[in-house]
PDB file of C-alpha atoms in Angstrom:
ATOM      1  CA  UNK Z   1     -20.075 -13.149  10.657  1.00 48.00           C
ATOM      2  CA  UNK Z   2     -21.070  -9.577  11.121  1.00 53.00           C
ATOM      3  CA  UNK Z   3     -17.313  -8.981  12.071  1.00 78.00           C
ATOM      4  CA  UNK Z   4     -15.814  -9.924   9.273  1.00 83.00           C
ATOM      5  CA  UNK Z   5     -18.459  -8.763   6.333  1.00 91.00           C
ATOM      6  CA  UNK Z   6     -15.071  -6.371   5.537  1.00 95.00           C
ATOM      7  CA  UNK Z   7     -13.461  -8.876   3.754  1.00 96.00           C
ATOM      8  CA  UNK Z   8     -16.320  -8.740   1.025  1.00 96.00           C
ATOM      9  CA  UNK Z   9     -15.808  -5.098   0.960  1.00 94.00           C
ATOM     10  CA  UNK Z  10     -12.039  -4.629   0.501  1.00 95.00           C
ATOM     11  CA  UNK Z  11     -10.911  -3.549  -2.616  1.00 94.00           C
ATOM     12  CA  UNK Z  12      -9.077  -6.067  -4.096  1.00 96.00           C
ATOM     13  CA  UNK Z  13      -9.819  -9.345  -7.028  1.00 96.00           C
ATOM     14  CA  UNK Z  14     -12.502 -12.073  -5.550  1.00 97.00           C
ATOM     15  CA  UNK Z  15      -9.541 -14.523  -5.349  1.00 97.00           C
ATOM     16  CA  UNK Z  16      -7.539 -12.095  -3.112  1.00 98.00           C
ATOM     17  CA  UNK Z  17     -10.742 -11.284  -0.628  1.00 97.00           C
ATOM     18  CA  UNK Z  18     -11.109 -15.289  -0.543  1.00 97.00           C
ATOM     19  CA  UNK Z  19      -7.780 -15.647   0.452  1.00 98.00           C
ATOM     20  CA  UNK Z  20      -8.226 -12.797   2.663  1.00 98.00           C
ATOM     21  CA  UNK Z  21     -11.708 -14.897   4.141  1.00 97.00           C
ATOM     22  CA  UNK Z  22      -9.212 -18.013   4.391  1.00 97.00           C
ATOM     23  CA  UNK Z  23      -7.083 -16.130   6.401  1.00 97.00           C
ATOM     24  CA  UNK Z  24      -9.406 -14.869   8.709  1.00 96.00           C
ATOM     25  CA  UNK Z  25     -11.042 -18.616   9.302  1.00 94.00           C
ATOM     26  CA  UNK Z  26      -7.960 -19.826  10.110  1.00 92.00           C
ATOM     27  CA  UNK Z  27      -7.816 -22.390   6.745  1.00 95.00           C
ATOM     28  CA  UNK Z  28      -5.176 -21.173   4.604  1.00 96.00           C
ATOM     29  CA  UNK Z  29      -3.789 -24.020   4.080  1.00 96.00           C
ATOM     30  CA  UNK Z  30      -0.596 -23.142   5.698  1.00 95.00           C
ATOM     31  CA  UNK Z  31       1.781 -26.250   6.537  1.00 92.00           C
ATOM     32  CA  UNK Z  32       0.461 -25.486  10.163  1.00 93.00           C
ATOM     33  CA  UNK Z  33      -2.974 -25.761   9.260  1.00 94.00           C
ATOM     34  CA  UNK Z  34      -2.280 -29.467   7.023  1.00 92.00           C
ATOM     35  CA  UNK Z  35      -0.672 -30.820  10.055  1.00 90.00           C
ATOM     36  CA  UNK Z  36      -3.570 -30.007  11.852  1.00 91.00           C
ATOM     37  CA  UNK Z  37      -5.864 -31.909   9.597  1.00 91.00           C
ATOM     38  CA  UNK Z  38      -3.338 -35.043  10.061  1.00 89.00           C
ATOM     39  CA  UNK Z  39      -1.326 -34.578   6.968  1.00 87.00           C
ATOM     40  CA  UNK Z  40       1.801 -36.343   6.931  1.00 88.00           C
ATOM     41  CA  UNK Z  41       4.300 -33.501   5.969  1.00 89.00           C
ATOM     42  CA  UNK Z  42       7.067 -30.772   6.660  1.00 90.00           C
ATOM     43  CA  UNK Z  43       5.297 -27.908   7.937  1.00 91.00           C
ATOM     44  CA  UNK Z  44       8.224 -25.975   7.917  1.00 94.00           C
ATOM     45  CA  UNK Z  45       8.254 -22.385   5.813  1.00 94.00           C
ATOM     46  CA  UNK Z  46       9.719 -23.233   2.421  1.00 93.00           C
ATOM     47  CA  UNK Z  47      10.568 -19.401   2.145  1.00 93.00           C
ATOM     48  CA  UNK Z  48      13.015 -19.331   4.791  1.00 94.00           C
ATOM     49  CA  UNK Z  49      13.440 -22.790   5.967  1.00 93.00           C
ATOM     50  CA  UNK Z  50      13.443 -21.685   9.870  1.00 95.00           C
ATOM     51  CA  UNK Z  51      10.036 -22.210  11.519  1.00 96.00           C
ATOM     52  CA  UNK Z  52       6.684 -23.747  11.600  1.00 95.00           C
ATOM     53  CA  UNK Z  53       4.662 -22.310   8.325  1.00 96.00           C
ATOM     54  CA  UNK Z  54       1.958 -21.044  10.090  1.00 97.00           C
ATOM     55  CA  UNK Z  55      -0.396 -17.652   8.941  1.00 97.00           C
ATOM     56  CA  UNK Z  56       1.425 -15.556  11.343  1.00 97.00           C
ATOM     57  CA  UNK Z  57       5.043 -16.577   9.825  1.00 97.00           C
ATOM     58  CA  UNK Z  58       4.424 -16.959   6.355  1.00 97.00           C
ATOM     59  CA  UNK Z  59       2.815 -13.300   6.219  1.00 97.00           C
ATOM     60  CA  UNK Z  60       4.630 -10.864   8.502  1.00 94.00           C
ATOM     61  CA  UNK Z  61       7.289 -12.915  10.893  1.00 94.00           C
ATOM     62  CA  UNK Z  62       9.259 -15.058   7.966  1.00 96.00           C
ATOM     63  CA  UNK Z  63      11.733 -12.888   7.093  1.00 96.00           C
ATOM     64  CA  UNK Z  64      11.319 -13.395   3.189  1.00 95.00           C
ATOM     65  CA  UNK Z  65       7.685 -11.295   4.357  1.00 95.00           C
ATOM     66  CA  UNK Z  66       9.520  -8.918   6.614  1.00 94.00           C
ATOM     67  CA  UNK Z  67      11.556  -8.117   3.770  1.00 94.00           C
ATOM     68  CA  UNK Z  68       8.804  -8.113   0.934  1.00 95.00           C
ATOM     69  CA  UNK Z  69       6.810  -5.867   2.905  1.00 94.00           C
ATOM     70  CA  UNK Z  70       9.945  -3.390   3.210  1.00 90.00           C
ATOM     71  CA  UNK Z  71      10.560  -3.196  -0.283  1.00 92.00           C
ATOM     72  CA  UNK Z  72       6.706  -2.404  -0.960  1.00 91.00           C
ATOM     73  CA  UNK Z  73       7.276   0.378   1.286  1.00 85.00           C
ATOM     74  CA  UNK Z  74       4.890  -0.626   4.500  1.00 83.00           C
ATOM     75  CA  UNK Z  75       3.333   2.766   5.945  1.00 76.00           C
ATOM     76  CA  UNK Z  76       5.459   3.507   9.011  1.00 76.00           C
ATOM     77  CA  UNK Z  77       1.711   5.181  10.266  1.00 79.00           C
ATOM     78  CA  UNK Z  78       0.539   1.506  10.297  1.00 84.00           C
ATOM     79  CA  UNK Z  79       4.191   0.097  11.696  1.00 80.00           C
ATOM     80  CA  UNK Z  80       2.356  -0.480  14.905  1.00 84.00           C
ATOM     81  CA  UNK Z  81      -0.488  -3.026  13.684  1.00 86.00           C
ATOM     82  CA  UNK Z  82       2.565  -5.725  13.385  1.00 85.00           C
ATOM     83  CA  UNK Z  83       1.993  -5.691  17.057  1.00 88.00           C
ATOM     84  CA  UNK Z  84      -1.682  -6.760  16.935  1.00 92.00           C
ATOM     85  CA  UNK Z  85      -3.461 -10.167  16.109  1.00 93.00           C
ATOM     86  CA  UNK Z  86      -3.070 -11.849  12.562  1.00 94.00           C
ATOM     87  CA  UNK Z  87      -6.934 -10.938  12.066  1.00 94.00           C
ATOM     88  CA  UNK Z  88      -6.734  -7.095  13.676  1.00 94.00           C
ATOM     89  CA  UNK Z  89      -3.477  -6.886  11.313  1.00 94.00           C
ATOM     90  CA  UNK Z  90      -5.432  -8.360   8.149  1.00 95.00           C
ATOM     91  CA  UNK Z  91      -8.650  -5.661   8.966  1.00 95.00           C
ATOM     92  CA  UNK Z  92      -6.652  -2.816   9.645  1.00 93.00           C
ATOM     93  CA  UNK Z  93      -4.158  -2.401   6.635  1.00 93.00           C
ATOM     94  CA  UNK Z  94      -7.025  -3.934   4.109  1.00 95.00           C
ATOM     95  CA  UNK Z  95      -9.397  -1.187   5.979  1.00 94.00           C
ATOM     96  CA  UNK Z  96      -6.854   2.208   5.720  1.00 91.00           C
ATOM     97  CA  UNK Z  97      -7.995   4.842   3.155  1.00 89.00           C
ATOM     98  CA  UNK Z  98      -4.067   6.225   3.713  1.00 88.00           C
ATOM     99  CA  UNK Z  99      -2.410   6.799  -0.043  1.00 90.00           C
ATOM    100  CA  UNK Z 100       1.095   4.236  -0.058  1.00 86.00           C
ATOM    101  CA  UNK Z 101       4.433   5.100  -1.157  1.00 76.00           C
ATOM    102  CA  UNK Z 102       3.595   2.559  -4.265  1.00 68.00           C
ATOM    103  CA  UNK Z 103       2.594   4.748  -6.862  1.00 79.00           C
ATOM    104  CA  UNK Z 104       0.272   7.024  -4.576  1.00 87.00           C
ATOM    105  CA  UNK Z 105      -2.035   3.965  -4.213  1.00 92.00           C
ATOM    106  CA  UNK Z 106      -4.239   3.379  -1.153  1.00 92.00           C
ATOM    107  CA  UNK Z 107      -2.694   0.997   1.370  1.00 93.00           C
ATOM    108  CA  UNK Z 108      -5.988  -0.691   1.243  1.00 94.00           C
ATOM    109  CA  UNK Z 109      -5.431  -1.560  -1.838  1.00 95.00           C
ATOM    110  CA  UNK Z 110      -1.651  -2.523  -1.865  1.00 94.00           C
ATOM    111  CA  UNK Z 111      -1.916  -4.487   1.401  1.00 95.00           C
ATOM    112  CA  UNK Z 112      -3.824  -7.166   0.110  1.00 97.00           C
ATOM    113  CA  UNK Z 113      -2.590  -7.814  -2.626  1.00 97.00           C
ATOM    114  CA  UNK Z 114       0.704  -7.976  -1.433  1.00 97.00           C
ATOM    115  CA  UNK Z 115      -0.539 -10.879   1.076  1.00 98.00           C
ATOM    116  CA  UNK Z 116      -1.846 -12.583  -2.726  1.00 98.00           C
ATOM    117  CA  UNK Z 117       1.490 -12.305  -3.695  1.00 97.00           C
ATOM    118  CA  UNK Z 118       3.046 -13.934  -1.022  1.00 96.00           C
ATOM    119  CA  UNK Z 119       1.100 -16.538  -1.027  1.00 97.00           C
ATOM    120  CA  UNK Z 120       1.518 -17.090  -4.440  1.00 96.00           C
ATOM    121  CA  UNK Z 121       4.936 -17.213  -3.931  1.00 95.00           C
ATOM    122  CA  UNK Z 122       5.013 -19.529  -1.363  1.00 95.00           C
ATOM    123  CA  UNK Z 123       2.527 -21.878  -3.778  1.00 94.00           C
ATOM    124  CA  UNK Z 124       5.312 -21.440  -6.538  1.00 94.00           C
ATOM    125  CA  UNK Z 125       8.120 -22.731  -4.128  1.00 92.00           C
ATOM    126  CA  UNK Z 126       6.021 -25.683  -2.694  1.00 91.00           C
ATOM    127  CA  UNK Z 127       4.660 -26.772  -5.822  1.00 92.00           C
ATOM    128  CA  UNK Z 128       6.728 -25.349  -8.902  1.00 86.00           C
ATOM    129  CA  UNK Z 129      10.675 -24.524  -8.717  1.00 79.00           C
ATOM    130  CA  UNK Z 130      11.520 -24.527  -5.260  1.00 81.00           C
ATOM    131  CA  UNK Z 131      13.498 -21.104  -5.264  1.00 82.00           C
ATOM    132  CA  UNK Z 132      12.316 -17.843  -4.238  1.00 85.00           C
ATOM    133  CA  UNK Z 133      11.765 -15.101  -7.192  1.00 86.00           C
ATOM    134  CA  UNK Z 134      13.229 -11.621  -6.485  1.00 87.00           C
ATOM    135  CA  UNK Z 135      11.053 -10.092  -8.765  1.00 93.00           C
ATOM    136  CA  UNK Z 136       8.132 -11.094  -6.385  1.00 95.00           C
ATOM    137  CA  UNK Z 137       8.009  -7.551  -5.284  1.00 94.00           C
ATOM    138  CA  UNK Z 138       7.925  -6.076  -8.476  1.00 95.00           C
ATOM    139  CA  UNK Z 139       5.499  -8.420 -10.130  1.00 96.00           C
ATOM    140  CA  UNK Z 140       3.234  -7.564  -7.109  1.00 96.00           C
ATOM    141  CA  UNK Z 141       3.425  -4.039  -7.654  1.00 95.00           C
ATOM    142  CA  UNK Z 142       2.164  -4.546 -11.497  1.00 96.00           C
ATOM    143  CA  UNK Z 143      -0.619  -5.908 -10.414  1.00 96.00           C
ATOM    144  CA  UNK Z 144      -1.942  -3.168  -7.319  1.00 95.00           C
ATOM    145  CA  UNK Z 145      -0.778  -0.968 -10.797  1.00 94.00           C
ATOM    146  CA  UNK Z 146      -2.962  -3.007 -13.210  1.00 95.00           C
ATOM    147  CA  UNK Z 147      -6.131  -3.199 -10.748  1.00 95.00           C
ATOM    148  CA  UNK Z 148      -6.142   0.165  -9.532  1.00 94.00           C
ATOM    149  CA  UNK Z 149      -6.413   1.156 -13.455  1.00 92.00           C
ATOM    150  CA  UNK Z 150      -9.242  -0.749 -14.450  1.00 92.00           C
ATOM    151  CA  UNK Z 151     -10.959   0.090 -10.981  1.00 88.00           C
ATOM    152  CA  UNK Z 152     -10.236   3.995 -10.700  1.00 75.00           C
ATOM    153  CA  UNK Z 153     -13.269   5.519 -11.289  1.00 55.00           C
TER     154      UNK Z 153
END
């Protein structure tokens, strides 16, 4: 829809605004969202091992993403957009123009890719070794780093 045409627009790698359209269809396919579709499985967060996996968790209320998004140095300006919907907090932080703390990069371009990263890092624990890296932050701020070189000008 109309609505969400800014998905197509945000700065970021086709495979991050796809995961970005995912998210704002409500089919990432979150353990929540396989249960729903009558998969047999744990739909608990393998990050943290506490909850139902569901978008809302496994992006801002796990607290392997509350503390990822810490350490990539979340605007306090947009602290208060926690507060709103999944889809108002998606649009709003992939939508800012305001220059992060990450290497004087635009939010709008950090943001997303830092919800790529964590669900890349949820995909590696699921599917590949079952631990959490600590370098997740750093590998994630590489590749805002590599992206916003090759898309500067």
């Amino acid at each position: 829809t109309i609505a969400m045409s800014w998905v197509w627009k945000t700065t970021a790698p086709p495979r991050v605004q796809f995961c970005l359209w995912l998210c704002m269809h409500n089919s990432l396919p979150t353990g929540e969202v396989l249960g729903s579709r009558g998969l047999n499985l744990n739909t608990t967060c393998p990050l943290c091992l506490k909850e139902t996996e569901s978008l809302d968790h496994l992006l801002r209320s796990c607290e392997f993403a509350q503390d990822f998004w810490l350490k990539l140095n979340f605007l306090h300006m947009l602290r208060e957009s926690f507060n709103k919907p999944i889809k108002e907090w998606l649009e709003v932080n992939c939508n800012t123009k305001i220059v992060s703390y990450c290497m004087g990069i635009p939010w709008g371009i950090v943001f997303p890719m830092g919800i790529w990263h964590l669900w890349l890092q949820r995909n590696a624990c699921v599917f590949r070794t079952g631990i959490l890296d600590v370098k997740v932050v750093e590998k994630c701020k590489q590749s805002v780093a590599e992206f916003f070189a090759r898309n500067e000008s």
